[in-house]
XYZ file of C-alpha atoms in Angstrom:
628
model
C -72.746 -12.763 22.566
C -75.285 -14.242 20.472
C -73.871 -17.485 18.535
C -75.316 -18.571 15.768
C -74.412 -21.579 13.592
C -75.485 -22.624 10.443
C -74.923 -26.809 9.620
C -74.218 -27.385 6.395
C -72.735 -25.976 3.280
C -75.161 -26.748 1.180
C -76.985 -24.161 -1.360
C -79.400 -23.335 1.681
C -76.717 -23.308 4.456
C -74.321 -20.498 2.048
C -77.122 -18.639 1.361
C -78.386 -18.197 5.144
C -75.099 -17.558 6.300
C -74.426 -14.823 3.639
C -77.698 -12.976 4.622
C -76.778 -13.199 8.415
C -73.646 -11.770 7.640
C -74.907 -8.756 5.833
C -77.705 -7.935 8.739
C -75.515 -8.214 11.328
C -72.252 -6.805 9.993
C -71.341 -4.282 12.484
C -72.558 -5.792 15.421
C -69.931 -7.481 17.463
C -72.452 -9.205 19.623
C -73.063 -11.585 17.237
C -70.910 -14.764 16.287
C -72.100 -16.523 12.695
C -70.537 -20.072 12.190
C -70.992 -22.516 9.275
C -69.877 -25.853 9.868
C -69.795 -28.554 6.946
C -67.283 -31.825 6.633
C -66.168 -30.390 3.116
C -64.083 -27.210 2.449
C -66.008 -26.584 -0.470
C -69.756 -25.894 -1.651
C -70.867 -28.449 -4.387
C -73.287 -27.323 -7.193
C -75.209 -30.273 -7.265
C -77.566 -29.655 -9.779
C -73.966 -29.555 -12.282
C -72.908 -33.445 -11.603
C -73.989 -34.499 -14.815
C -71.629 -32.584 -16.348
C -68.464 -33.784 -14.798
C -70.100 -37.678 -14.796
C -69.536 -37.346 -18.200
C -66.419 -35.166 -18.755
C -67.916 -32.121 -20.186
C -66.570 -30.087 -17.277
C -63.562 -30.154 -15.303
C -64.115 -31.753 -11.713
C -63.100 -28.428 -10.032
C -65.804 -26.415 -11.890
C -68.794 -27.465 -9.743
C -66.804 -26.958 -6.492
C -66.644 -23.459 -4.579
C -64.322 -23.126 -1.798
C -66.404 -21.937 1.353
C -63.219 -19.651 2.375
C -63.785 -17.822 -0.710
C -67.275 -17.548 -0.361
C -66.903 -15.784 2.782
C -63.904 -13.754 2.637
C -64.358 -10.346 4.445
C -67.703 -11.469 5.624
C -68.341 -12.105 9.204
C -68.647 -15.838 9.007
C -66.413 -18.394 10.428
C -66.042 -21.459 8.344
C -65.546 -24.831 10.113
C -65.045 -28.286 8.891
C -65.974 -31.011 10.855
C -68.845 -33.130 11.003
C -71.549 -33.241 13.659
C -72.450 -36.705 15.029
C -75.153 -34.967 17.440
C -77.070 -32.040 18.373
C -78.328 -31.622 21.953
C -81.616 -29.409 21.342
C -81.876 -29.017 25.227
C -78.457 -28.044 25.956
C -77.969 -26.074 22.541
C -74.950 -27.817 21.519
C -73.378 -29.383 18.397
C -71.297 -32.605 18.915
C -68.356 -34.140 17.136
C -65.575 -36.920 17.197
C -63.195 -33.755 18.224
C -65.329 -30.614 19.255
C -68.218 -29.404 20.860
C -69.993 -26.467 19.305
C -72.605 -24.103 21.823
C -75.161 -22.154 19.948
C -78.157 -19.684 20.710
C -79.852 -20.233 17.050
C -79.257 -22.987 15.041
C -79.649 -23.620 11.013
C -80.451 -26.927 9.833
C -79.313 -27.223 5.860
C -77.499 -30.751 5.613
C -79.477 -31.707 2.465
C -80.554 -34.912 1.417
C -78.618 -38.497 0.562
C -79.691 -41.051 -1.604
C -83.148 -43.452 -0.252
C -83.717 -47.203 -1.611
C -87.059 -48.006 -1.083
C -85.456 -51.056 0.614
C -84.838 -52.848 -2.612
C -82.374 -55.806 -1.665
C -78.951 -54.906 -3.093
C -79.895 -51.179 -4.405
C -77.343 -49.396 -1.424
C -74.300 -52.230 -2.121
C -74.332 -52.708 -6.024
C -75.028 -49.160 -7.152
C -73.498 -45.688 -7.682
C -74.833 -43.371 -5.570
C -75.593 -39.472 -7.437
C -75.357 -37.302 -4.427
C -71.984 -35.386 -4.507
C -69.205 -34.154 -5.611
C -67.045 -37.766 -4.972
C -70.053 -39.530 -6.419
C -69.883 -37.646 -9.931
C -65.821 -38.387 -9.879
C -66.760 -41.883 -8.710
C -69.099 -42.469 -11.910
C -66.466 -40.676 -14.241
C -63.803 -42.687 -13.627
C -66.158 -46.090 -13.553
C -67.415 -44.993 -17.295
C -64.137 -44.377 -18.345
C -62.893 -47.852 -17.071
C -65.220 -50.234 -18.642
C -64.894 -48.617 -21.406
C -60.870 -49.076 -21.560
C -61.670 -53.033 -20.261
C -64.210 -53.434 -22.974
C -61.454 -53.086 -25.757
C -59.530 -55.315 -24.345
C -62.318 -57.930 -23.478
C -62.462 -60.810 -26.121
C -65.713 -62.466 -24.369
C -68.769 -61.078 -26.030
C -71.071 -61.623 -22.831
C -68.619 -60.051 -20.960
C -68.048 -56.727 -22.920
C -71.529 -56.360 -23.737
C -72.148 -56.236 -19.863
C -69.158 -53.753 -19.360
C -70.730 -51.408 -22.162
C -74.570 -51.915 -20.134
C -74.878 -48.627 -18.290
C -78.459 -48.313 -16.203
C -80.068 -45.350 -14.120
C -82.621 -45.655 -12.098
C -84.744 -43.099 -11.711
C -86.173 -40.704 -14.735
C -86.745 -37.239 -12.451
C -84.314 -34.321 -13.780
C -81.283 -35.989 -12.197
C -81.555 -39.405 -14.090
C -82.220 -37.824 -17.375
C -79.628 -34.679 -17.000
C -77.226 -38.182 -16.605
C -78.621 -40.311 -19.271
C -78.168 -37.357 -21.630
C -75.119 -36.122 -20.854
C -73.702 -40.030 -20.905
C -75.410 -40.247 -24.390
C -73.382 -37.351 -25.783
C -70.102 -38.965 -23.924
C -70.651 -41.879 -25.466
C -69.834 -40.936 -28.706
C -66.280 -39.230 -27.794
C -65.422 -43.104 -25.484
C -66.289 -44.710 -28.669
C -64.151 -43.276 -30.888
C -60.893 -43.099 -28.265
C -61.692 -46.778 -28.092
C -62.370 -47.953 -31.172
C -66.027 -49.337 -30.019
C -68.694 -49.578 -32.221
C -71.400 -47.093 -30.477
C -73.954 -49.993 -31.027
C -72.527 -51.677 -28.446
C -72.817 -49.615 -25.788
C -76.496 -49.693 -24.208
C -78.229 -46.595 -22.274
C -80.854 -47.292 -20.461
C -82.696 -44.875 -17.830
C -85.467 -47.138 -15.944
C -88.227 -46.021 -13.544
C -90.896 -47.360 -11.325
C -93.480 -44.492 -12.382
C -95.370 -44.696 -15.969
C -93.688 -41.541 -17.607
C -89.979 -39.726 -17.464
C -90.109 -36.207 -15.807
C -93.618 -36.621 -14.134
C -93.182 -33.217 -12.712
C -93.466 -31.630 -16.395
C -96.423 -30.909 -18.266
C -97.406 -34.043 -20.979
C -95.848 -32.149 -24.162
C -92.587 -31.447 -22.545
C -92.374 -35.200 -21.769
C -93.037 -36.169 -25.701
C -90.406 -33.802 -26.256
C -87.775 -35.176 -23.751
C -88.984 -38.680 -24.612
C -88.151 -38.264 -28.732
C -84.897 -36.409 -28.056
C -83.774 -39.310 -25.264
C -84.930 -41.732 -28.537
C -82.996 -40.016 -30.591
C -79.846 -40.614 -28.173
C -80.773 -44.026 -28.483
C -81.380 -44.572 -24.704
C -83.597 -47.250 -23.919
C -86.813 -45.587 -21.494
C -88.060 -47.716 -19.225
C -90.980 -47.320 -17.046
C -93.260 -48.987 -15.183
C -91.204 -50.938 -14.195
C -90.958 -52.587 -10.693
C -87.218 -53.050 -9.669
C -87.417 -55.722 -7.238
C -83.608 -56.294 -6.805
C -80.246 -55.103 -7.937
C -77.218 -57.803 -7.941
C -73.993 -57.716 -8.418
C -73.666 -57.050 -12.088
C -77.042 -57.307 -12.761
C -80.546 -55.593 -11.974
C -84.183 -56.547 -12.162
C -86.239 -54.359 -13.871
C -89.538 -56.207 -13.307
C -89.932 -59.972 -12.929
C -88.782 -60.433 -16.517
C -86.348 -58.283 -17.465
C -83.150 -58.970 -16.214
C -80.404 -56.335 -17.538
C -76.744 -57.417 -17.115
C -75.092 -54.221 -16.256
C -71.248 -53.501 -14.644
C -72.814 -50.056 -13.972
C -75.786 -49.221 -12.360
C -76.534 -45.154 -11.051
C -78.990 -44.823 -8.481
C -80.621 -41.731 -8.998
C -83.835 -42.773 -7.545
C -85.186 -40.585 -4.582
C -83.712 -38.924 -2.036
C -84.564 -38.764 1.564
C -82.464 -36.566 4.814
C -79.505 -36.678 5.386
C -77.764 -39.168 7.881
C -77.896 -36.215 10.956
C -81.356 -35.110 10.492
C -82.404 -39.158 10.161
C -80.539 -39.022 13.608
C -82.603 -36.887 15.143
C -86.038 -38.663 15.281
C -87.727 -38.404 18.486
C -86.057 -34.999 18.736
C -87.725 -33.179 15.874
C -91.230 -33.813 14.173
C -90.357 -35.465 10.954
C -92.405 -36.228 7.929
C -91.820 -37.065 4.186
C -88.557 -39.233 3.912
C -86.907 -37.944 7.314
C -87.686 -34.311 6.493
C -88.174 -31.711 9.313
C -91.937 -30.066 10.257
C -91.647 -26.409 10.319
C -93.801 -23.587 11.148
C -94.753 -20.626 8.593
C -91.190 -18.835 10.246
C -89.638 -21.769 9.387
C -88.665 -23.007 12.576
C -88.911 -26.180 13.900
C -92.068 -26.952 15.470
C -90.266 -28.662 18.692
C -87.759 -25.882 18.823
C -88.075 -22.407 18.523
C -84.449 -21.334 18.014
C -83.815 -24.261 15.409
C -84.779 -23.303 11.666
C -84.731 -25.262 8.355
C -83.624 -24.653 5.507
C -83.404 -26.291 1.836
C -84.288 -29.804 1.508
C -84.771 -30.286 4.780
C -87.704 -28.236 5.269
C -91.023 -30.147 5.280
C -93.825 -27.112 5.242
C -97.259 -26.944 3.322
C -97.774 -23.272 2.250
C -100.918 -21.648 3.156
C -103.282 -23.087 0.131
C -101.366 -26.031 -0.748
C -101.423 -29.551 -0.652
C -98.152 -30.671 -0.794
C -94.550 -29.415 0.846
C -92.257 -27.521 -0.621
C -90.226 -28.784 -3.407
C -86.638 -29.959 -2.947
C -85.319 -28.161 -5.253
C -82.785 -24.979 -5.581
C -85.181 -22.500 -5.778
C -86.340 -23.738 -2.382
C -83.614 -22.844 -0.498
C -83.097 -19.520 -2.164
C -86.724 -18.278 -1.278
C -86.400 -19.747 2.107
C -82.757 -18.387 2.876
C -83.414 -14.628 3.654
C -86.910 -15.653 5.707
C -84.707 -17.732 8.025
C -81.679 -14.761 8.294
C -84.812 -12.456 8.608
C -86.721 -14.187 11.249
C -82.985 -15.092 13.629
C -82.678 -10.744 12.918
C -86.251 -10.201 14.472
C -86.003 -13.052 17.082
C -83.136 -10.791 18.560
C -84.312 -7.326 17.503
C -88.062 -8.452 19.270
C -89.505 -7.556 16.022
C -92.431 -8.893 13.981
C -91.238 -12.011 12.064
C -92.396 -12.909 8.049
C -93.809 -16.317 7.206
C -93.021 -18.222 4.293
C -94.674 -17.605 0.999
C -92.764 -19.334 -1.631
C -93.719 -18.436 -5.294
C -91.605 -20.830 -7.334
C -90.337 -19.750 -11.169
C -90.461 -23.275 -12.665
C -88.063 -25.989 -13.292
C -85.497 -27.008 -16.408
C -83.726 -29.865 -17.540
C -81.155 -30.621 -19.919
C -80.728 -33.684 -22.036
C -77.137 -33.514 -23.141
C -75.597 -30.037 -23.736
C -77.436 -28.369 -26.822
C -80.848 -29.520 -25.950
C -83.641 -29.173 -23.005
C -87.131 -28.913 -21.632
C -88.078 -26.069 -19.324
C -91.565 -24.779 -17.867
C -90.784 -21.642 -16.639
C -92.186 -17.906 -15.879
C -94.009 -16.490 -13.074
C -95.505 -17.942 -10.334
C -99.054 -19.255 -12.102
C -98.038 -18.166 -15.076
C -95.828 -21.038 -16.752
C -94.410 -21.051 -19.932
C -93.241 -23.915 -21.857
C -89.902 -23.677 -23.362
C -87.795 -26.095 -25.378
C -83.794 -26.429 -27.138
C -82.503 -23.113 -27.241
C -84.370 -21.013 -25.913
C -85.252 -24.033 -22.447
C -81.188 -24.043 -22.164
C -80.910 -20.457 -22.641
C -83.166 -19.761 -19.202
C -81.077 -22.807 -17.392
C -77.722 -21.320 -17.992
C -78.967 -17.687 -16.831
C -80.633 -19.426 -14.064
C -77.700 -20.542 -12.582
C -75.633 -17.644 -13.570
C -78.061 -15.415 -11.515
C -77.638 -18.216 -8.526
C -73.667 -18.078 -8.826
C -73.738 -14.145 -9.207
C -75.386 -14.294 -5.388
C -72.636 -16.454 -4.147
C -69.390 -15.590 -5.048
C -70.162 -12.835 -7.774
C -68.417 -12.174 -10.917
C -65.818 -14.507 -9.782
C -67.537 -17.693 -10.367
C -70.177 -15.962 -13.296
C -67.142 -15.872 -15.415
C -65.797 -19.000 -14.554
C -68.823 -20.603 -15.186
C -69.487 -19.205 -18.482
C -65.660 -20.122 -19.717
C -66.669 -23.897 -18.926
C -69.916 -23.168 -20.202
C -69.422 -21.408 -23.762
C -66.101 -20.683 -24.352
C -63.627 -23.783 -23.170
C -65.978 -26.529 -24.523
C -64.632 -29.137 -26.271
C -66.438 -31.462 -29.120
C -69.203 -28.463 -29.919
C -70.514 -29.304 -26.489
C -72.499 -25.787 -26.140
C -75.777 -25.065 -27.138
C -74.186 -22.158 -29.201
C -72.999 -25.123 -30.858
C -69.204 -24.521 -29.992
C -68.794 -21.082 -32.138
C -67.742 -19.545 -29.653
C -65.515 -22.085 -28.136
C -63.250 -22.348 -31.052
C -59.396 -21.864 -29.711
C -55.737 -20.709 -31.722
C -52.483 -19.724 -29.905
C -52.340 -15.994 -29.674
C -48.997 -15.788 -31.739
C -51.112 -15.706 -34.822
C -52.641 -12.209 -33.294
C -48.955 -10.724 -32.885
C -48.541 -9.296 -36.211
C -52.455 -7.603 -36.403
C -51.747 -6.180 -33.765
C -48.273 -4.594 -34.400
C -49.565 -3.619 -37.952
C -52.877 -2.010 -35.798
C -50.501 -0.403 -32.961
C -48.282 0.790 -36.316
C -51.312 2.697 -37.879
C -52.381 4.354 -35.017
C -48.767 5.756 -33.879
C -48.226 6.600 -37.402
C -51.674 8.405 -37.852
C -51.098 10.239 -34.386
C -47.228 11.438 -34.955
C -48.506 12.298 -38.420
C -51.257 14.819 -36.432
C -48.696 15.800 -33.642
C -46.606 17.895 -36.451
C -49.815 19.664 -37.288
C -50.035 20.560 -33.698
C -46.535 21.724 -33.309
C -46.610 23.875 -36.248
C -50.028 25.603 -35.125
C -51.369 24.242 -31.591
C -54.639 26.356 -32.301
C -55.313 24.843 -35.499
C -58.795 22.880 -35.314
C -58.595 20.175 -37.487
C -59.819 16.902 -36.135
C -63.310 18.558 -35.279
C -65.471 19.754 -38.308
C -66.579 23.107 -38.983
C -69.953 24.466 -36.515
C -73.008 24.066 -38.979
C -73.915 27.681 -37.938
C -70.845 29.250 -38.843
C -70.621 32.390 -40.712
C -67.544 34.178 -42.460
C -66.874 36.709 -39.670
C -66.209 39.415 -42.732
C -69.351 39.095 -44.287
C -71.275 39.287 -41.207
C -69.373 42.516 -40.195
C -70.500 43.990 -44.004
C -73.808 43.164 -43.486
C -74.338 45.354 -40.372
C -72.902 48.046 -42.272
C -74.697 47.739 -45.144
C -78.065 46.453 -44.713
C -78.822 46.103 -48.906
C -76.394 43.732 -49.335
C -77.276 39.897 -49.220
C -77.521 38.417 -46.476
C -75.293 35.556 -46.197
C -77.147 32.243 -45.650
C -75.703 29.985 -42.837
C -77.258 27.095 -44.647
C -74.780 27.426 -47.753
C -72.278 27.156 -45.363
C -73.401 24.306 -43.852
C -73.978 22.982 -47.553
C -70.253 23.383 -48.427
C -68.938 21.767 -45.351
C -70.677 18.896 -45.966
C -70.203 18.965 -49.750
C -66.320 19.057 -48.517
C -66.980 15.668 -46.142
C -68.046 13.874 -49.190
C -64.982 14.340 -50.680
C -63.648 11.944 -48.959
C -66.329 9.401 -48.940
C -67.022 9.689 -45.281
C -68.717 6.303 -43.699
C -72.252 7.094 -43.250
C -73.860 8.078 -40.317
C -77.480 7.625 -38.676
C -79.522 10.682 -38.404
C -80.249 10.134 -34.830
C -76.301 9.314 -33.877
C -75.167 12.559 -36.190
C -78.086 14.702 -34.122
C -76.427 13.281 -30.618
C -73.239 13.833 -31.643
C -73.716 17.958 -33.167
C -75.489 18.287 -29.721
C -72.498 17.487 -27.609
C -70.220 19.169 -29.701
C -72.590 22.648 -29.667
C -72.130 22.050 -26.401
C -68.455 21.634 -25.745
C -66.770 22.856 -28.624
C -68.449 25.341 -30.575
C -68.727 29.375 -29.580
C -72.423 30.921 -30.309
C -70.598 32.494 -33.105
C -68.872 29.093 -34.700
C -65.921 29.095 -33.284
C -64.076 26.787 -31.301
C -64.066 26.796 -27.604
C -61.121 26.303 -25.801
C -62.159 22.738 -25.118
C -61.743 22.202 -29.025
C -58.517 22.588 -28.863
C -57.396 20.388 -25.656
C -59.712 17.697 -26.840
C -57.455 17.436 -30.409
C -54.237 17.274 -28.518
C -55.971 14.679 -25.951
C -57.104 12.382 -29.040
C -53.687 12.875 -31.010
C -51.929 11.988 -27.426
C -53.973 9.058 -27.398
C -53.611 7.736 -30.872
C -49.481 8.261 -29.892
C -50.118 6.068 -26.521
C -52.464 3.401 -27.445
C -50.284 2.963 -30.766
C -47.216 2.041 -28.994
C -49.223 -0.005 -25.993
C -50.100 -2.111 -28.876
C -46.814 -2.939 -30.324
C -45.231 -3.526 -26.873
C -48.521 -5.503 -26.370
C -49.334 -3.578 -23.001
C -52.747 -3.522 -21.352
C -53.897 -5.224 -25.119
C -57.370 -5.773 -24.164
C -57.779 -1.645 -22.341
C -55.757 -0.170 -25.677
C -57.944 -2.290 -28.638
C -61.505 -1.080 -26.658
C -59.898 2.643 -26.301
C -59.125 2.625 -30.075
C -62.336 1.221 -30.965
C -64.180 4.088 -29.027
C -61.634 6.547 -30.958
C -62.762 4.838 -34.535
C -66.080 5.458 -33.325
C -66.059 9.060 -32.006
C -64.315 9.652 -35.576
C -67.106 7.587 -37.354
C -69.893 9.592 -35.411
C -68.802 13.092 -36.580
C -68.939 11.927 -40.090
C -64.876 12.504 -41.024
C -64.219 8.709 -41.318
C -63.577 6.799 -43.986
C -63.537 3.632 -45.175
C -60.168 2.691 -43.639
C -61.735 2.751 -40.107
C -63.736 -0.072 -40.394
C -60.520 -1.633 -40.861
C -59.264 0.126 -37.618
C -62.423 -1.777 -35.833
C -61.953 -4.894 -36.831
C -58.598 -5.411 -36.046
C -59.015 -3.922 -32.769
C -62.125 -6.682 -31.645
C -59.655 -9.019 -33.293
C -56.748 -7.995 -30.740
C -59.571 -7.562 -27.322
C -58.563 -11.501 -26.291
C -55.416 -12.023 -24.766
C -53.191 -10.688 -27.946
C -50.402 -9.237 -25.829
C -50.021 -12.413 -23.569
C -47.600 -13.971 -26.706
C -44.759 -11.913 -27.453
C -45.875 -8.424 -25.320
C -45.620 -7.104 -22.004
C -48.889 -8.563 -20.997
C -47.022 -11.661 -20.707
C -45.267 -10.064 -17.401
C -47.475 -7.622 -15.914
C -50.790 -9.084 -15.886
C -50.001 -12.093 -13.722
C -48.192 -9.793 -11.193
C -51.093 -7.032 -11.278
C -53.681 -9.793 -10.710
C -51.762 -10.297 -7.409
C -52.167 -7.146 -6.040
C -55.721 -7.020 -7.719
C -56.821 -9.833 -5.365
C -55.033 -8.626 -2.202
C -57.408 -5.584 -2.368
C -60.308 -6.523 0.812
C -62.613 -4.325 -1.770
C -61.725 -7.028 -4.664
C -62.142 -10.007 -2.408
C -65.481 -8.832 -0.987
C -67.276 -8.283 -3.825
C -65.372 -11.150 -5.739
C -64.150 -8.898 -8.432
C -61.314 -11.314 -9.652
C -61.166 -14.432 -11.537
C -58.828 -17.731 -11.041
């Protein structure tokens, strides 16, 4: 038995451990374990968003279980005080873990440059406890501040200060900018009170980012009103105060330290043991493995390795640990296979960062081939970004989730659609469309269903073959060879003379051409007449107008029976025998797509128990294919 564990849940360690379980899925000589202290995985590049209530805390949290159900990893939470290289073991208070290949992906935590008082007077930015931390501090000086009568006082409760302008510090600063306007009016503060300032040692905000991108952030931040600093030497932080330069003394009750980051308090452990440069980081190889230990690997931000070409490591950054995820699964596969193993060529996409939530810089594309992006189109390219990230770790299950907090549950227009689509009414108002819609559609299909009854081979819902001849002419014809002949196109004429009778919606050329192909094909004889098909297909769509109608009275399956009658409005549309009335059909039906039969209907019931069973399914948990 082969054991290998991976430390840390990070987005590095899920990753890993996700590829290992796919190579090695149906061999039972091989034992994958991830070990992290929380149950959950923590998408840190979100924090912002919950710092400053535009997300729930839950929605940047994904429970490892889940992650891994029906994959062959076993999830453990504990947290490891030690690793013993030489005697391949993992140590802590309670347990002792053995392993054959070890995955280092513990991340980073916070660094303070030893600044005197950074670590005890300021909020650290690191996790998921931080950003609830931060929430709940804004939140409270803001409810003390109301209540505070001394001006000195107040002013310093509404001071908030990060330090450190890199994507994290500015994601914050923006998003606090935009909360600052909802505190103010629950509070009855005056938003000229409240100061914003994001501070940094370096001359410029978002050094990583070309120059224009940086005028761009700069004048949006401005137009926040959030103070920039930079250049500006922060020589100590107090207790309710912080230096920024010899001068410049900022009373503050809040200070975020958002700073720099360096590893994480196991891998900082482990010096002497491992080669370490960069802020505690660990030297690799081009296989990612640890230079001291050939059965330890790195992953994420706690890879220090200079690609081929290069002068400087690897970012820590996302992206990172994505690229370097299947290399390390890879290279543990050929390790025990004996095969060849790959080394690590990064080719990073670019990087993104959003001021607020309707605005943002991005430099993205192809590796050497950047393109500069900003608003729209810069947020656009962050949200599928991480969307694309999520889809790789729990699926559609999280996608969706993730878009409801993104575009459709926001509150205060806090979308960059602007909040259109996050506009919310109770369902009850949908109950009578869609009884009147369910009424129209039983009444149009019991109307048909006497037809039927009277004459089942009676062809009425499909139109005439454009080739058909009167079968009596044709027969005179052979016999008589003077007489005219009788032109097919006529025919054709006075069919279609007989559609615009009844001011038929009008049809594309192309979609008409697609459609008289698959009816030649289905319905129609080489003589014009109907196939047998013909007829089945009418009593199929006249069953169907019967069943969908009374699904939407009773409010049953709502959302399946509004997109089946929109594909029947459409089939009628396409063969040119609709009228105007089915664009009212349509409409109502998108109308009734959202949740119509959850209020009053059946839906109410059945949905909640089916989702159940959905989720029980080892199909539906594997592939995620549920939501919460």
């Amino acid at each position: 038995m082969k054991k290998i564990v991976i430390l840390g849940g990070g987005y590095g360690g899920v990753l890993t451990a996700k590829k290992l379980a796919k190579k090695f899925k149906n061999n039972k000589e091989i034992e994958i374990t991830l070990i992290d202290r929380n149950p959950y995985h923590t998408l840190l590049t979100e924090l912002h968003e919950v710092a400053a209530n535009r997300a729930p805390e839950d929605s940047i949290k994904i429970d490892l279980k889940k992650i891994f159900a029906g994959l062959k990893v076993d999830v453990v939470l504990d947290e490891i005080s030690n690793i013993d290289f030489k005697g391949k073991k993992l140590k802590s208070e309670k347990a002792t873990y053995a392993f054959d290949y070890l995955v280092i992906g513990t991340g980073s935590k916070p660094t303070y440059f030893g600044i005197p008082g950074a670590e005890e007077n300021t909020f650290s930015f690191w996790s998921n406890d931080d950003a609830v931390a931060l929430k709940r501090q804004i939140r409270d000086m803001f409810t003390k501040a109301a209540k505070e009568k001394n001006a000195a006082v107040r002013r310093s409760m509404l001071t908030f200060v990060i330090i450190g302008a890199g994507f994290t510090g500015v994601e914050l600063v923006g998003e606090m900018a935009e909360y600052r306007e909802e505190l103010c009016k629950e509070f009855y503060i005056d938003p000229s009170e409240v100061r914003l300032i994001v501070a940094d040692m370096a001359p410029k905000i978002l050094p990583i980012l070309p120059d224009k991108l940086i005028s761009k952030a700069t004048a949006y931040l401005k137009k926040l009103n959030v103070e920039i600093v930079t250049g500006a030497k922060i020589t100590e932080v107090g207790k309710g105060s912080i230096a920024l330069g010899e001068k410049n003394v900022v009373a503050a009750n809040t200070v975020v330290w958002t700073a720099g980051v360096e590893g994480s308090e196991i891998v900082g452990s482990l010096e002497g043991d491992v080669k370490q440069e960069g802020r505690k980081r660990i030297v690799t190889n081009e296989h990612l493995e640890s230079v001291d230990h050939k059965n330890v690997y790195v992953v994420g931000d706690n890879i220090f390795f200079i690609p081929e070409g290069e002068t400087r490591p690897v970012p820590q950054m996302v992206e990172n640990a994505e690229q370097a995820a299947p290399i390390v699964a890879g290279n543990i596969e050929a390790d025990i296979k004996g095969t060849a193993k790959k080394a690590y060529k990064p080719g990073f996409h670019g990087t993104m960062v959003s001021i607020g939530s309707r605005y943002g810089v991005a430099n993205v594309g192809l590796p050497g081939k950047l393109f500069m992006l900003t608003g729209f189109m810069a947020m656009l390219s962050k949200h599928a970004i991480n969307m694309f990230y999520l889809s790789q770790v729990v699926g559609f299950n999280k996608v969706w989730t993730y878009m409801m907090h993104e575009f459709f549950h926001v509150e205060n227009r806090k979308s960059f659609l602007g909040g259109h689509f996050s506009k919310r009414s109770p369902n009850f108002w949908l109950v009578p469309l869609r009884v009147l819609l369910g009424g129209m559609w039983l009444y149009e299909g019991i109307d048909k269903l006497q037809k039927i009854w009277s004459d089942p081979n009676k062809i009425f819902l499909i139109p005439a073959a454009p080739h058909a001849v009167d079968a009596s002419s044709a027969a005179s014809e052979a016999v008589n060879a003077v007489k005219d002949t009788v032109d097919a196109q006529s025919a054709a004429s006075a069919v279609s003379t007989a559609k615009e009778a009844v001011q038929a919606l009008p049809v594309p050329n192309f979609v008409h051409s697609i459609t008289n192909w698959f009816m030649d094909l289905m319905f129609y004889q080489a003589d014009g007449s109907y196939t047998f098909l013909a007829k089945w297909f009418q009593i199929g769509m006249v069953a169907a107008e019967i069943v969908f109608g009374v699904m939407l009275i009773v409010g049953l399956f709502t959302a399946i029976s509004s997109i089946a009658t929109i594909g029947m409005a459409v089939m009628i549309w396409s063969s040119k025998m609709a009228s105007t009335e089915m664009l009212w059909y349509a409409a109502a039906a998108v109308a009734c797509i959202g949740g119509s039969g959850s209020t009053l209907g059946l839906d109410y019931y059945v949905l909640p128990w089916l989702k159940k069973q959905w989720k029980r399914i080892p199909l539906v948990r594997r592939w995620y294919l549920f939501t919460d």
